[in-house]
Amino acid sequence: SFNIMLEALATSREQQRRLVEDASHELRTPLTSLRTNIEVLLRSPTMESTQQAEILADAKVEIEELGVLVAELVELATATSRHEEPFTSGDLGEIVKEVVHRFGRRTDRDISIAIEGNNVREIRIDEIDRAVGNLIENAIKFSPVEKGIEIRVEDGRVTVRDYGPGVSEEDKSRIFDRFFRATNTRSMPGSGLGLSIVSEIVRVHGGEVLVEDPPDGPGTVVGFKI
């Protein structure tokens, strides 16, 4: 028991060390950009108003992305250390329907749901809610506006299908890594933390994450099984 405790402590310390290293690397880029924009404004007090507006707009975008990154870093750092919420019996299908209902109030994207089998599991409901929300946000980001998002819940398996550019075979094993961005999506907004948070939550539940090619066309199927 003592050895198991020491191993768990060593694992936790290593995770913290990697998180700090990764976070410092990712935070450096937007901070450098903000500093550069501010220095340009300070050095050029007579700059034309149109140029000032462009620089300020760029700085605003950087601040917004920085805010999202910090929020997701906090979420990731605490994902494996939450002990307040107990495991209770919950229906994955009902959770998915509630999350989709929330998205329906703030987006006009078409999201369909198919539910089959027994989906009652011992879970932390709020954490699974967050995981499903991250999967949907990921699908919305990569799927064309005219295409719908397809969610399937079957016997404890939750998958979200988008119609985006897809994930290469070499990237499939890494999309749940912290800060990972596939080559063909690096120009898109985002921190690369959403799916890693899903992975942490699913790991705590003893489940597994998955990424697959759709059987009938473009896009990606991403999800988890508990």
Short mmCIF file of C-alpha atoms in Angstrom, two decimals, residues 2-217:
data_model
loop_
_atom_site.label_atom_id
_atom_site.label_comp_id
_atom_site.label_asym_id
_atom_site.label_seq_id
_atom_site.Cartn_x
_atom_site.Cartn_y
_atom_site.Cartn_z
CA PHE A 2 2.85 2.37 0.83
CA ASN A 3 4.55 1.64 -2.50
CA ILE A 4 1.29 2.27 -4.36
CA MET A 5 0.92 5.59 -2.56
CA LEU A 6 4.49 6.58 -3.50
CA GLU A 7 3.89 5.63 -7.14
CA ALA A 8 0.70 7.70 -7.21
CA LEU A 9 2.55 10.65 -5.68
CA ALA A 10 5.37 10.36 -8.21
CA THR A 11 2.86 10.22 -11.06
CA SER A 12 1.06 13.29 -9.74
CA ARG A 13 4.32 15.25 -9.44
CA GLU A 14 5.31 14.29 -12.98
CA GLN A 15 1.92 15.37 -14.31
CA GLN A 16 2.25 18.71 -12.53
CA ARG A 17 5.75 19.21 -13.92
CA ARG A 18 4.62 18.50 -17.50
CA LEU A 19 1.60 20.78 -17.11
CA VAL A 20 3.78 23.67 -15.95
CA GLU A 21 6.23 23.14 -18.81
CA ASP A 22 3.48 22.89 -21.41
CA ALA A 23 1.58 25.86 -20.00
CA SER A 24 4.64 28.11 -19.92
CA HIS A 25 5.32 27.30 -23.57
CA GLU A 26 1.74 27.96 -24.70
CA LEU A 27 1.33 31.16 -22.68
CA ARG A 28 4.53 32.65 -24.07
CA THR A 29 3.16 33.11 -27.61
CA PRO A 30 0.07 35.27 -26.88
CA LEU A 31 1.95 37.25 -24.23
CA THR A 32 4.74 38.02 -26.69
CA SER A 33 2.21 39.13 -29.29
CA LEU A 34 0.45 41.41 -26.80
CA ARG A 35 3.74 42.94 -25.68
CA THR A 36 4.73 43.60 -29.29
CA ASN A 37 1.42 45.30 -30.09
CA ILE A 38 1.61 47.50 -27.01
CA GLU A 39 5.22 48.48 -27.74
CA VAL A 40 4.27 49.46 -31.30
CA LEU A 41 1.46 51.68 -30.00
CA LEU A 42 3.75 53.32 -27.44
CA ARG A 43 6.48 54.01 -29.99
CA SER A 44 4.09 55.49 -32.54
CA PRO A 45 1.77 57.99 -30.83
CA THR A 46 1.00 59.64 -34.17
CA MET A 47 -0.02 56.42 -35.89
CA GLU A 48 -3.04 56.66 -38.15
CA SER A 49 -6.33 55.76 -36.50
CA THR A 50 -6.97 52.87 -38.90
CA GLN A 51 -3.64 51.25 -38.00
CA GLN A 52 -4.30 51.78 -34.30
CA ALA A 53 -7.70 50.12 -34.68
CA GLU A 54 -6.14 47.11 -36.40
CA ILE A 55 -3.51 46.67 -33.68
CA LEU A 56 -6.09 47.07 -30.90
CA ALA A 57 -8.40 44.55 -32.60
CA ASP A 58 -5.51 42.08 -32.82
CA ALA A 59 -4.70 42.65 -29.14
CA LYS A 60 -8.34 42.08 -28.21
CA VAL A 61 -8.34 38.72 -30.00
CA GLU A 62 -5.12 37.72 -28.23
CA ILE A 63 -6.59 38.65 -24.84
CA GLU A 64 -9.73 36.63 -25.52
CA GLU A 65 -7.71 33.57 -26.57
CA LEU A 66 -5.45 34.03 -23.54
CA GLY A 67 -8.53 34.07 -21.30
CA VAL A 68 -9.78 30.82 -22.84
CA LEU A 69 -6.35 29.23 -22.46
CA VAL A 70 -6.06 30.19 -18.79
CA ALA A 71 -9.57 28.90 -18.05
CA GLU A 72 -8.83 25.59 -19.73
CA LEU A 73 -5.48 25.29 -17.95
CA VAL A 74 -7.24 25.70 -14.62
CA GLU A 75 -9.85 23.12 -15.69
CA LEU A 76 -7.16 20.66 -16.77
CA ALA A 77 -5.12 21.17 -13.61
CA THR A 78 -8.13 20.37 -11.43
CA ALA A 79 -9.71 17.65 -13.59
CA THR A 80 -7.93 14.85 -11.77
CA SER A 81 -8.08 16.36 -8.29
CA ARG A 82 -11.82 16.83 -7.84
CA HIS A 83 -13.13 14.80 -4.97
CA GLU A 84 -16.12 16.95 -4.05
CA GLU A 85 -18.53 15.40 -6.52
CA PRO A 86 -19.43 11.80 -5.68
CA PHE A 87 -20.01 9.08 -8.23
CA THR A 88 -23.72 8.54 -8.71
CA SER A 89 -25.91 6.55 -11.07
CA GLY A 90 -26.50 8.65 -14.17
CA ASP A 91 -27.86 8.15 -17.67
CA LEU A 92 -25.36 9.21 -20.34
CA GLY A 93 -28.17 9.70 -22.83
CA GLU A 94 -29.97 12.17 -20.58
CA ILE A 95 -26.76 14.08 -19.97
CA VAL A 96 -26.10 14.34 -23.70
CA LYS A 97 -29.63 15.60 -24.33
CA GLU A 98 -29.22 18.28 -21.67
CA VAL A 99 -25.88 19.43 -23.11
CA VAL A 100 -27.33 19.57 -26.63
CA HIS A 101 -30.29 21.58 -25.31
CA ARG A 102 -27.88 24.16 -23.89
CA PHE A 103 -25.98 24.39 -27.16
CA GLY A 104 -29.28 24.81 -28.97
CA ARG A 105 -29.96 28.00 -27.00
CA ARG A 106 -26.71 29.64 -28.06
CA THR A 107 -26.00 28.28 -31.53
CA ASP A 108 -28.00 27.58 -34.66
CA ARG A 109 -26.02 24.46 -35.52
CA ASP A 110 -28.01 21.31 -36.27
CA ILE A 111 -27.15 18.64 -33.68
CA SER A 112 -28.84 15.23 -33.91
CA ILE A 113 -28.87 12.53 -31.21
CA ALA A 114 -29.34 8.78 -31.45
CA ILE A 115 -29.62 6.81 -28.19
CA GLU A 116 -29.71 3.04 -27.82
CA GLY A 117 -29.01 0.37 -25.21
CA ASN A 118 -28.22 0.68 -21.52
CA ASN A 119 -26.39 3.92 -20.79
CA VAL A 120 -26.73 4.10 -17.00
CA ARG A 121 -23.31 4.26 -15.36
CA GLU A 122 -21.70 5.26 -12.07
CA ILE A 123 -20.34 8.69 -12.97
CA ARG A 124 -19.59 12.20 -11.85
CA ILE A 125 -22.38 13.90 -13.71
CA ASP A 126 -20.88 17.41 -13.90
CA GLU A 127 -17.59 16.08 -15.25
CA ILE A 128 -19.27 13.96 -17.93
CA ASP A 129 -21.38 17.00 -18.82
CA ARG A 130 -18.16 18.97 -19.36
CA ALA A 131 -16.61 16.17 -21.43
CA VAL A 132 -19.64 15.98 -23.74
CA GLY A 133 -19.66 19.77 -24.09
CA ASN A 134 -16.00 19.77 -25.10
CA LEU A 135 -16.63 17.10 -27.73
CA ILE A 136 -19.49 19.13 -29.21
CA GLU A 137 -17.45 22.35 -29.20
CA ASN A 138 -14.65 20.50 -30.96
CA ALA A 139 -17.05 19.21 -33.63
CA ILE A 140 -18.61 22.64 -34.18
CA LYS A 141 -15.18 24.22 -34.60
CA PHE A 142 -14.11 21.83 -37.36
CA SER A 143 -17.38 21.05 -39.14
CA PRO A 144 -18.70 23.34 -41.93
CA VAL A 145 -21.60 25.57 -40.90
CA GLU A 146 -23.96 23.91 -43.36
CA LYS A 147 -23.26 20.45 -41.94
CA GLY A 148 -24.85 18.99 -38.83
CA ILE A 149 -23.22 17.39 -35.80
CA GLU A 150 -24.18 13.78 -35.14
CA ILE A 151 -24.09 12.31 -31.62
CA ARG A 152 -24.62 8.67 -30.81
CA VAL A 153 -24.98 7.14 -27.34
CA GLU A 154 -25.02 3.36 -27.20
CA ASP A 155 -24.29 1.08 -24.23
CA GLY A 156 -21.98 3.56 -22.53
CA ARG A 157 -20.29 4.67 -25.74
CA VAL A 158 -20.64 8.37 -26.59
CA THR A 159 -19.43 9.57 -30.00
CA VAL A 160 -19.63 12.92 -31.77
CA ARG A 161 -19.21 13.04 -35.54
CA ASP A 162 -18.19 16.16 -37.46
CA TYR A 163 -17.76 16.79 -41.20
CA GLY A 164 -14.43 18.57 -40.96
CA PRO A 165 -11.05 17.87 -42.58
CA GLY A 166 -10.53 14.65 -40.66
CA VAL A 167 -7.55 13.43 -38.65
CA SER A 168 -4.55 11.74 -40.22
CA GLU A 169 -3.49 8.31 -39.02
CA GLU A 170 -0.31 9.71 -37.50
CA ASP A 171 -2.26 12.32 -35.52
CA LYS A 172 -4.96 10.03 -34.13
CA SER A 173 -2.80 8.83 -31.27
CA ARG A 174 -2.04 12.42 -30.23
CA ILE A 175 -5.27 14.41 -30.50
CA PHE A 176 -5.98 13.90 -26.79
CA ASP A 177 -2.51 15.18 -25.81
CA ARG A 178 -2.26 18.57 -24.15
CA PHE A 179 -1.93 21.46 -26.59
CA PHE A 180 -1.74 19.17 -29.61
CA ARG A 181 -2.99 20.76 -32.84
CA ALA A 182 -3.14 18.74 -36.05
CA THR A 183 -1.16 20.22 -38.92
CA ASN A 184 -4.22 21.02 -41.02
CA THR A 185 -5.99 22.83 -38.15
CA ARG A 186 -3.25 24.97 -36.61
CA SER A 187 -4.57 28.13 -38.22
CA MET A 188 -7.91 27.69 -36.43
CA PRO A 189 -8.62 29.25 -33.01
CA GLY A 190 -8.31 27.16 -29.88
CA SER A 191 -5.82 26.08 -27.25
CA GLY A 192 -5.61 22.37 -27.98
CA LEU A 193 -6.77 21.60 -24.44
CA GLY A 194 -10.44 20.69 -24.92
CA LEU A 195 -9.89 17.03 -25.84
CA SER A 196 -7.15 16.56 -23.24
CA ILE A 197 -9.68 17.60 -20.59
CA VAL A 198 -12.06 14.97 -21.99
CA SER A 199 -9.28 12.38 -21.73
CA GLU A 200 -8.55 13.26 -18.08
CA ILE A 201 -12.21 13.06 -17.12
CA VAL A 202 -12.73 9.73 -18.89
CA ARG A 203 -9.55 8.30 -17.31
CA VAL A 204 -10.86 9.13 -13.83
CA HIS A 205 -14.01 7.18 -14.74
CA GLY A 206 -12.01 4.15 -15.81
CA GLY A 207 -13.09 4.53 -19.43
CA GLU A 208 -11.28 5.05 -22.71
CA VAL A 209 -11.30 7.76 -25.35
CA LEU A 210 -11.56 7.03 -29.07
CA VAL A 211 -11.11 8.62 -32.48
CA GLU A 212 -12.27 6.98 -35.70
CA ASP A 213 -12.93 7.68 -39.36
CA PRO A 214 -16.63 7.79 -40.27
CA PRO A 215 -17.70 4.79 -42.38
CA ASP A 216 -19.60 6.89 -44.90
CA GLY A 217 -17.66 10.01 -45.77
#
